[in-house]
PDB file of C-alpha atoms in Angstrom:
ATOM      1  CA  UNK A   1     -37.012   6.651  26.206  1.00 83.00           C
ATOM      2  CA  UNK A   2     -37.332   6.089  22.356  1.00 86.00           C
ATOM      3  CA  UNK A   3     -36.777  10.065  21.773  1.00 88.00           C
ATOM      4  CA  UNK A   4     -33.331   9.569  23.611  1.00 89.00           C
ATOM      5  CA  UNK A   5     -32.306   6.577  21.943  1.00 90.00           C
ATOM      6  CA  UNK A   6     -32.991   8.030  18.824  1.00 92.00           C
ATOM      7  CA  UNK A   7     -31.246  11.167  19.830  1.00 86.00           C
ATOM      8  CA  UNK A   8     -27.930   8.810  20.745  1.00 91.00           C
ATOM      9  CA  UNK A   9     -28.446   6.725  17.339  1.00 91.00           C
ATOM     10  CA  UNK A  10     -28.531  10.254  15.149  1.00 89.00           C
ATOM     11  CA  UNK A  11     -25.598  11.199  17.273  1.00 87.00           C
ATOM     12  CA  UNK A  12     -23.661   7.907  16.232  1.00 89.00           C
ATOM     13  CA  UNK A  13     -24.917   8.303  12.444  1.00 90.00           C
ATOM     14  CA  UNK A  14     -23.446  11.901  12.104  1.00 83.00           C
ATOM     15  CA  UNK A  15     -20.222  10.669  13.719  1.00 81.00           C
ATOM     16  CA  UNK A  16     -20.042   7.886  10.835  1.00 85.00           C
ATOM     17  CA  UNK A  17     -20.891  10.547   8.336  1.00 81.00           C
ATOM     18  CA  UNK A  18     -18.095  12.809   9.930  1.00 76.00           C
ATOM     19  CA  UNK A  19     -15.958  10.505   8.830  1.00 75.00           C
ATOM     20  CA  UNK A  20     -16.492  11.278   5.283  1.00 77.00           C
ATOM     21  CA  UNK A  21     -17.828  14.743   5.350  1.00 71.00           C
ATOM     22  CA  UNK A  22     -15.878  16.152   7.939  1.00 62.00           C
ATOM     23  CA  UNK A  23     -15.021  20.219   7.455  1.00 58.00           C
ATOM     24  CA  UNK A  24     -18.439  20.454   5.728  1.00 61.00           C
ATOM     25  CA  UNK A  25     -20.252  22.512   8.542  1.00 56.00           C
ATOM     26  CA  UNK A  26     -16.803  24.919   8.399  1.00 57.00           C
ATOM     27  CA  UNK A  27     -17.135  25.505   4.699  1.00 64.00           C
ATOM     28  CA  UNK A  28     -21.177  26.400   4.997  1.00 66.00           C
ATOM     29  CA  UNK A  29     -20.746  29.448   6.492  1.00 62.00           C
ATOM     30  CA  UNK A  30     -17.759  30.743   4.144  1.00 64.00           C
ATOM     31  CA  UNK A  31     -15.994  32.274   7.050  1.00 60.00           C
ATOM     32  CA  UNK A  32     -18.350  34.290   8.415  1.00 62.00           C
ATOM     33  CA  UNK A  33     -17.550  32.944  11.755  1.00 56.00           C
ATOM     34  CA  UNK A  34     -14.157  32.790  11.890  1.00 58.00           C
ATOM     35  CA  UNK A  35     -12.385  32.384  14.810  1.00 57.00           C
ATOM     36  CA  UNK A  36     -15.796  32.742  16.794  1.00 54.00           C
ATOM     37  CA  UNK A  37     -16.687  29.104  16.708  1.00 53.00           C
ATOM     38  CA  UNK A  38     -13.564  27.773  15.438  1.00 59.00           C
ATOM     39  CA  UNK A  39     -13.479  23.884  15.662  1.00 64.00           C
ATOM     40  CA  UNK A  40     -17.048  23.907  17.712  1.00 68.00           C
ATOM     41  CA  UNK A  41     -18.979  23.572  14.545  1.00 70.00           C
ATOM     42  CA  UNK A  42     -16.913  20.525  13.472  1.00 75.00           C
ATOM     43  CA  UNK A  43     -19.160  17.464  12.508  1.00 77.00           C
ATOM     44  CA  UNK A  44     -17.589  15.451  15.307  1.00 81.00           C
ATOM     45  CA  UNK A  45     -18.140  17.609  18.065  1.00 85.00           C
ATOM     46  CA  UNK A  46     -21.624  17.999  17.021  1.00 85.00           C
ATOM     47  CA  UNK A  47     -22.217  14.340  16.502  1.00 86.00           C
ATOM     48  CA  UNK A  48     -20.306  13.657  19.998  1.00 88.00           C
ATOM     49  CA  UNK A  49     -23.048  15.902  21.542  1.00 90.00           C
ATOM     50  CA  UNK A  50     -25.984  14.587  19.893  1.00 91.00           C
ATOM     51  CA  UNK A  51     -25.092  11.066  20.564  1.00 92.00           C
ATOM     52  CA  UNK A  52     -24.003  11.783  24.362  1.00 92.00           C
ATOM     53  CA  UNK A  53     -27.298  13.753  24.818  1.00 92.00           C
ATOM     54  CA  UNK A  54     -29.490  10.876  23.663  1.00 93.00           C
ATOM     55  CA  UNK A  55     -27.762   7.898  25.409  1.00 92.00           C
ATOM     56  CA  UNK A  56     -26.985   9.738  28.752  1.00 91.00           C
ATOM     57  CA  UNK A  57     -30.761  10.975  28.673  1.00 91.00           C
ATOM     58  CA  UNK A  58     -31.968   7.433  28.091  1.00 92.00           C
ATOM     59  CA  UNK A  59     -29.578   5.794  30.790  1.00 91.00           C
ATOM     60  CA  UNK A  60     -30.865   8.446  33.228  1.00 91.00           C
ATOM     61  CA  UNK A  61     -34.759   7.754  32.134  1.00 89.00           C
ATOM     62  CA  UNK A  62     -34.021   4.124  32.278  1.00 90.00           C
ATOM     63  CA  UNK A  63     -32.722   3.667  35.704  1.00 89.00           C
ATOM     64  CA  UNK A  64     -35.760   5.575  36.969  1.00 84.00           C
ATOM     65  CA  UNK A  65     -34.171   7.970  39.479  1.00 81.00           C
ATOM     66  CA  UNK A  66     -35.520  11.012  37.612  1.00 86.00           C
ATOM     67  CA  UNK A  67     -38.302  11.929  35.315  1.00 88.00           C
ATOM     68  CA  UNK A  68     -38.087  13.249  31.808  1.00 88.00           C
ATOM     69  CA  UNK A  69     -37.011  16.723  32.689  1.00 90.00           C
ATOM     70  CA  UNK A  70     -34.203  15.263  34.788  1.00 91.00           C
ATOM     71  CA  UNK A  71     -33.339  13.110  31.969  1.00 91.00           C
ATOM     72  CA  UNK A  72     -32.739  15.973  29.583  1.00 91.00           C
ATOM     73  CA  UNK A  73     -30.538  17.433  32.025  1.00 93.00           C
ATOM     74  CA  UNK A  74     -28.208  14.862  32.559  1.00 92.00           C
ATOM     75  CA  UNK A  75     -28.327  14.424  29.010  1.00 91.00           C
ATOM     76  CA  UNK A  76     -27.313  17.753  28.133  1.00 93.00           C
ATOM     77  CA  UNK A  77     -24.616  17.621  30.674  1.00 95.00           C
ATOM     78  CA  UNK A  78     -23.012  14.405  29.399  1.00 93.00           C
ATOM     79  CA  UNK A  79     -23.473  15.600  26.009  1.00 92.00           C
ATOM     80  CA  UNK A  80     -21.667  19.231  26.494  1.00 93.00           C
ATOM     81  CA  UNK A  81     -18.894  16.975  28.132  1.00 94.00           C
ATOM     82  CA  UNK A  82     -18.580  14.677  25.076  1.00 91.00           C
ATOM     83  CA  UNK A  83     -18.523  17.897  23.023  1.00 89.00           C
ATOM     84  CA  UNK A  84     -15.996  19.652  24.608  1.00 91.00           C
ATOM     85  CA  UNK A  85     -13.745  16.435  24.776  1.00 92.00           C
ATOM     86  CA  UNK A  86     -14.191  15.863  21.233  1.00 86.00           C
ATOM     87  CA  UNK A  87     -12.897  19.454  20.597  1.00 88.00           C
ATOM     88  CA  UNK A  88      -9.753  19.113  22.773  1.00 89.00           C
ATOM     89  CA  UNK A  89      -8.675  16.007  21.136  1.00 88.00           C
ATOM     90  CA  UNK A  90      -9.182  17.113  17.665  1.00 81.00           C
ATOM     91  CA  UNK A  91      -7.205  20.250  18.596  1.00 82.00           C
ATOM     92  CA  UNK A  92      -4.912  18.022  20.228  1.00 85.00           C
ATOM     93  CA  UNK A  93      -4.772  15.802  16.802  1.00 80.00           C
ATOM     94  CA  UNK A  94      -4.428  18.975  14.853  1.00 76.00           C
ATOM     95  CA  UNK A  95      -1.318  20.278  16.354  1.00 80.00           C
ATOM     96  CA  UNK A  96       0.265  16.837  15.937  1.00 75.00           C
ATOM     97  CA  UNK A  97       2.798  18.031  13.191  1.00 76.00           C
ATOM     98  CA  UNK A  98       5.230  15.966  11.464  1.00 76.00           C
ATOM     99  CA  UNK A  99       8.667  17.436   9.814  1.00 73.00           C
ATOM    100  CA  UNK A 100       8.724  18.602   6.796  1.00 75.00           C
ATOM    101  CA  UNK A 101       9.134  16.472   3.588  1.00 75.00           C
ATOM    102  CA  UNK A 102      13.226  15.914   3.081  1.00 75.00           C
ATOM    103  CA  UNK A 103      14.744  17.797  -0.058  1.00 79.00           C
ATOM    104  CA  UNK A 104      17.637  17.098  -2.346  1.00 75.00           C
ATOM    105  CA  UNK A 105      19.020  20.273  -0.530  1.00 83.00           C
ATOM    106  CA  UNK A 106      19.292  18.668   2.673  1.00 87.00           C
ATOM    107  CA  UNK A 107      22.035  16.139   1.032  1.00 89.00           C
ATOM    108  CA  UNK A 108      24.581  18.920   0.654  1.00 92.00           C
ATOM    109  CA  UNK A 109      27.330  18.644   3.499  1.00 90.00           C
ATOM    110  CA  UNK A 110      26.316  14.710   4.199  1.00 91.00           C
ATOM    111  CA  UNK A 111      28.840  11.491   3.493  1.00 91.00           C
ATOM    112  CA  UNK A 112      28.214   8.440   2.122  1.00 93.00           C
ATOM    113  CA  UNK A 113      29.821   5.741   0.662  1.00 95.00           C
ATOM    114  CA  UNK A 114      30.317   4.830  -3.053  1.00 96.00           C
ATOM    115  CA  UNK A 115      28.533   1.473  -4.340  1.00 96.00           C
ATOM    116  CA  UNK A 116      29.604   1.762  -7.790  1.00 95.00           C
ATOM    117  CA  UNK A 117      32.757   3.446  -8.789  1.00 95.00           C
ATOM    118  CA  UNK A 118      32.632   6.493 -10.350  1.00 94.00           C
ATOM    119  CA  UNK A 119      35.087   7.470 -13.424  1.00 94.00           C
ATOM    120  CA  UNK A 120      36.552  10.584 -14.023  1.00 86.00           C
ATOM    121  CA  UNK A 121      33.665  12.797 -15.009  1.00 80.00           C
ATOM    122  CA  UNK A 122      31.905  10.090 -15.338  1.00 87.00           C
ATOM    123  CA  UNK A 123      28.684   8.620 -13.140  1.00 92.00           C
ATOM    124  CA  UNK A 124      28.390   5.989 -10.306  1.00 95.00           C
ATOM    125  CA  UNK A 125      26.528   5.738  -7.791  1.00 96.00           C
ATOM    126  CA  UNK A 126      26.645   6.480  -3.546  1.00 96.00           C
ATOM    127  CA  UNK A 127      24.435   5.189  -0.976  1.00 96.00           C
ATOM    128  CA  UNK A 128      23.554   8.310   1.393  1.00 94.00           C
ATOM    129  CA  UNK A 129      21.704   8.803   4.520  1.00 88.00           C
ATOM    130  CA  UNK A 130      18.648  11.390   4.138  1.00 85.00           C
ATOM    131  CA  UNK A 131      16.249  12.029   7.126  1.00 80.00           C
ATOM    132  CA  UNK A 132      17.715   8.709   8.517  1.00 82.00           C
ATOM    133  CA  UNK A 133      16.822   6.789   5.353  1.00 86.00           C
ATOM    134  CA  UNK A 134      19.283   5.126   3.212  1.00 91.00           C
ATOM    135  CA  UNK A 135      19.184   6.814  -0.286  1.00 91.00           C
ATOM    136  CA  UNK A 136      20.789   5.778  -3.274  1.00 94.00           C
ATOM    137  CA  UNK A 137      21.832   8.417  -5.926  1.00 93.00           C
ATOM    138  CA  UNK A 138      23.653   8.785  -9.461  1.00 95.00           C
ATOM    139  CA  UNK A 139      27.165  10.515  -8.404  1.00 95.00           C
ATOM    140  CA  UNK A 140      29.851  12.656 -10.659  1.00 94.00           C
ATOM    141  CA  UNK A 141      33.151  13.712  -9.360  1.00 93.00           C
ATOM    142  CA  UNK A 142      36.323  15.484 -10.890  1.00 90.00           C
ATOM    143  CA  UNK A 143      38.569  12.524  -9.528  1.00 90.00           C
ATOM    144  CA  UNK A 144      37.879   8.968  -9.853  1.00 93.00           C
ATOM    145  CA  UNK A 145      36.858   7.585  -6.869  1.00 93.00           C
ATOM    146  CA  UNK A 146      36.827   3.480  -5.975  1.00 93.00           C
ATOM    147  CA  UNK A 147      33.775   1.425  -4.363  1.00 95.00           C
ATOM    148  CA  UNK A 148      33.790   1.288  -0.824  1.00 94.00           C
ATOM    149  CA  UNK A 149      34.939   5.160  -0.680  1.00 93.00           C
ATOM    150  CA  UNK A 150      33.760   7.491   1.824  1.00 95.00           C
ATOM    151  CA  UNK A 151      32.453  10.486   0.220  1.00 95.00           C
ATOM    152  CA  UNK A 152      31.378  14.428   1.009  1.00 94.00           C
ATOM    153  CA  UNK A 153      28.485  15.464  -1.200  1.00 94.00           C
ATOM    154  CA  UNK A 154      29.222  18.783  -2.358  1.00 94.00           C
ATOM    155  CA  UNK A 155      26.263  19.586  -4.606  1.00 93.00           C
ATOM    156  CA  UNK A 156      22.650  17.887  -5.007  1.00 92.00           C
ATOM    157  CA  UNK A 157      21.860  19.095  -9.091  1.00 92.00           C
ATOM    158  CA  UNK A 158      18.681  17.226  -8.865  1.00 89.00           C
ATOM    159  CA  UNK A 159      17.094  14.938  -6.433  1.00 84.00           C
ATOM    160  CA  UNK A 160      18.555  11.984  -7.800  1.00 86.00           C
ATOM    161  CA  UNK A 161      22.188  12.953  -8.663  1.00 92.00           C
ATOM    162  CA  UNK A 162      24.877  14.444  -6.322  1.00 94.00           C
ATOM    163  CA  UNK A 163      28.326  15.842  -6.835  1.00 94.00           C
ATOM    164  CA  UNK A 164      30.736  14.260  -4.417  1.00 94.00           C
ATOM    165  CA  UNK A 165      34.695  13.990  -3.442  1.00 92.00           C
ATOM    166  CA  UNK A 166      36.345  11.601  -1.567  1.00 93.00           C
ATOM    167  CA  UNK A 167      36.705  12.525   2.270  1.00 91.00           C
ATOM    168  CA  UNK A 168      40.607  12.799   3.117  1.00 85.00           C
ATOM    169  CA  UNK A 169      41.396  11.680   6.606  1.00 77.00           C
TER     170      UNK A 169
END
């Protein structure tokens, strides 16, 4: 029983270490096994396998319905199942990608409102929306534009300034 519990505790310690050193085992082999065991040699998968092998064997042995040989078999099956589930979950989480970071080039063609009046060939401020978020930018216009006027972004020379024109309806 002590061996199984020791194995289970070792797996839990490995799982805790995987939070700090994840990706370590993949780098140890320097790409020699690329594609062959992709993800299966990750520290969380090995930790899940080790922990469930130990605790599964301890539970099987502790219930008294099997001897040490049966406990090893039960523990190994539980370990393989936990390793497979850990692998599948980590793959699903790795595929969960977010959208790219918005850039100032995406401002071109958007509309907004003037919050600080723009003098002719001078600077004012406009409130735009970029990726659903409000963004206040310095703005230039060839024509004077009053506060509250709806404007159209013609270009974005920098990440904090735009060239606008009033929207004509």
